[in-house]
XYZ file of C-alpha atoms in Angstrom:
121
model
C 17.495 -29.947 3.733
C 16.100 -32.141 1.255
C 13.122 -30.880 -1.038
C 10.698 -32.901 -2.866
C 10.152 -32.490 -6.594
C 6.965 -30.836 -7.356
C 5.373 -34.464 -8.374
C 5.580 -35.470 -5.095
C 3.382 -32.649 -3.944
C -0.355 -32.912 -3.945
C -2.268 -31.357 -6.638
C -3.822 -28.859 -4.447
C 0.392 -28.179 -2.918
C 1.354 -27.926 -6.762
C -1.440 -25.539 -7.053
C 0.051 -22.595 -4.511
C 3.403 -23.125 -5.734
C 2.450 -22.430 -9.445
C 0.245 -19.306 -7.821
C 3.154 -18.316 -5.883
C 5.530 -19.006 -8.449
C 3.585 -16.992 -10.720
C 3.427 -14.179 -8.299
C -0.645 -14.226 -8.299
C -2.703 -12.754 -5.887
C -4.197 -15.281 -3.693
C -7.795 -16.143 -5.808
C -5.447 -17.258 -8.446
C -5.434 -20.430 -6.889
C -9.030 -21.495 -8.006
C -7.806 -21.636 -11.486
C -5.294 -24.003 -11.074
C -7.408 -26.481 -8.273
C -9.110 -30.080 -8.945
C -12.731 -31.096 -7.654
C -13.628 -31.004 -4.915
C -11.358 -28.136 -3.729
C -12.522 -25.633 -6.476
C -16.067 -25.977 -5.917
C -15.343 -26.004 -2.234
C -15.236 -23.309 0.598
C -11.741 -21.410 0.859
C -11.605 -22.812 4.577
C -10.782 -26.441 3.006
C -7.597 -24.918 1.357
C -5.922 -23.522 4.360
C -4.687 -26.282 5.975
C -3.072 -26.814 2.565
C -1.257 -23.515 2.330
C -0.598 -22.954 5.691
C 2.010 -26.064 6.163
C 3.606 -24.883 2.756
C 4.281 -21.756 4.440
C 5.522 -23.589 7.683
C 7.757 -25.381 5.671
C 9.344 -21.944 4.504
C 8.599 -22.581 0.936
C 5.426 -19.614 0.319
C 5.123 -16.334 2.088
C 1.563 -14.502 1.904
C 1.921 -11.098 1.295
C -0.112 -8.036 0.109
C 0.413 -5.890 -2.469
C 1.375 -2.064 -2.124
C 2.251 0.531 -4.418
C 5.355 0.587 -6.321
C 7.445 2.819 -8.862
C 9.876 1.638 -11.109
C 12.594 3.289 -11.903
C 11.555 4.675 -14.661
C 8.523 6.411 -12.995
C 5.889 3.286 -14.009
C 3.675 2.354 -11.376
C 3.076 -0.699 -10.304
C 2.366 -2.927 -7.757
C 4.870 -5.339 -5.580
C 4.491 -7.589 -2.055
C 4.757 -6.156 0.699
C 6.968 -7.917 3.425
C 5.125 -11.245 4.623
C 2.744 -10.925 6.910
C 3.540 -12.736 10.004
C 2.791 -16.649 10.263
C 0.927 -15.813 13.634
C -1.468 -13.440 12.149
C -1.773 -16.048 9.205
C -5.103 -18.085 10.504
C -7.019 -15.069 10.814
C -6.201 -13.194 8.031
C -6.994 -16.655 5.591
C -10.097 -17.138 7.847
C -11.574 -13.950 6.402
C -13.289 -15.368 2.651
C -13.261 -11.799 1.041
C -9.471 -12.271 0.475
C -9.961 -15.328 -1.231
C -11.741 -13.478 -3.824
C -10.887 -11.135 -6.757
C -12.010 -7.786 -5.722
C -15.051 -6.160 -7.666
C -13.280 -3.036 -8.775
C -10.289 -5.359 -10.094
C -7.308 -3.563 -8.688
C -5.162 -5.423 -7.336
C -3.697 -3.007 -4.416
C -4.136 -4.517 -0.727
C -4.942 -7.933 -2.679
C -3.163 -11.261 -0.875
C -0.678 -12.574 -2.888
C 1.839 -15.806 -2.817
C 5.455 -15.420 -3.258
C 8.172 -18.374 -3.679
C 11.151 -18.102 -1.211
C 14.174 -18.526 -1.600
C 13.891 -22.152 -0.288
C 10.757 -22.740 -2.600
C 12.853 -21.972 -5.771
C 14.594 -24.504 -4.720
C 12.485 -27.218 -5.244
C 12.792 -29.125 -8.385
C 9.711 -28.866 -10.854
């Protein structure tokens, strides 16, 4: 399989792979979007994410509790949730926003697999 260097991605596909690089829970993405997608509803942006994720490159996750070995607690992703179940769960716009109390727990976030490291940047 060949992948394309991250210039030959959209600027809106650059955007989730930084966010996913980065680990970031999915409202992340806003920061890193052009006009019109940022002032835009977060219905425009999945059928952006969702062939990223067909591709194999992103997985959507949410975060749970996690404790390092040395007792700190964190947070990490959960396994990804399942691409079927994907539609709806992007469909709902409360996920696309940071949550009032700012903790991060149950959040959506964007992980790189294995075959998205692979991809030149």
């Amino acid at each position: 399989m060949s992948y394309p260097a991250t210039d030959q991605l959209s600027s809106a596909e650059r955007a989730f792979m930084i966010n996913a690089t980065e680990i970031d829970i999915l409202p992340g993405v806003w920061g890193d979007l052009d006009e019109p997608l940022v002032s835009g509803p977060a219905s425009a942006l999945v059928p952006i994410l969702l062939p990223l994720v067909d591709r194999g490159w992103i997985e959507v996750c949410r975060l749970v509790p996690w404790t390092a070995p040395d007792g700190t607690l964190g947070e990490q992703p959960e396994p990804p949730i399942p691409i079927q179940d994907l539609p709806a769960v992007l469909a709902d716009a409360e996920n696309w926003e940071y949550p009032p109390s700012f903790t991060w727990l149950g959040c959506l976030t964007l992980t790189l697999t294995e075959a998205g490291q692979s991809i030149p940047r």
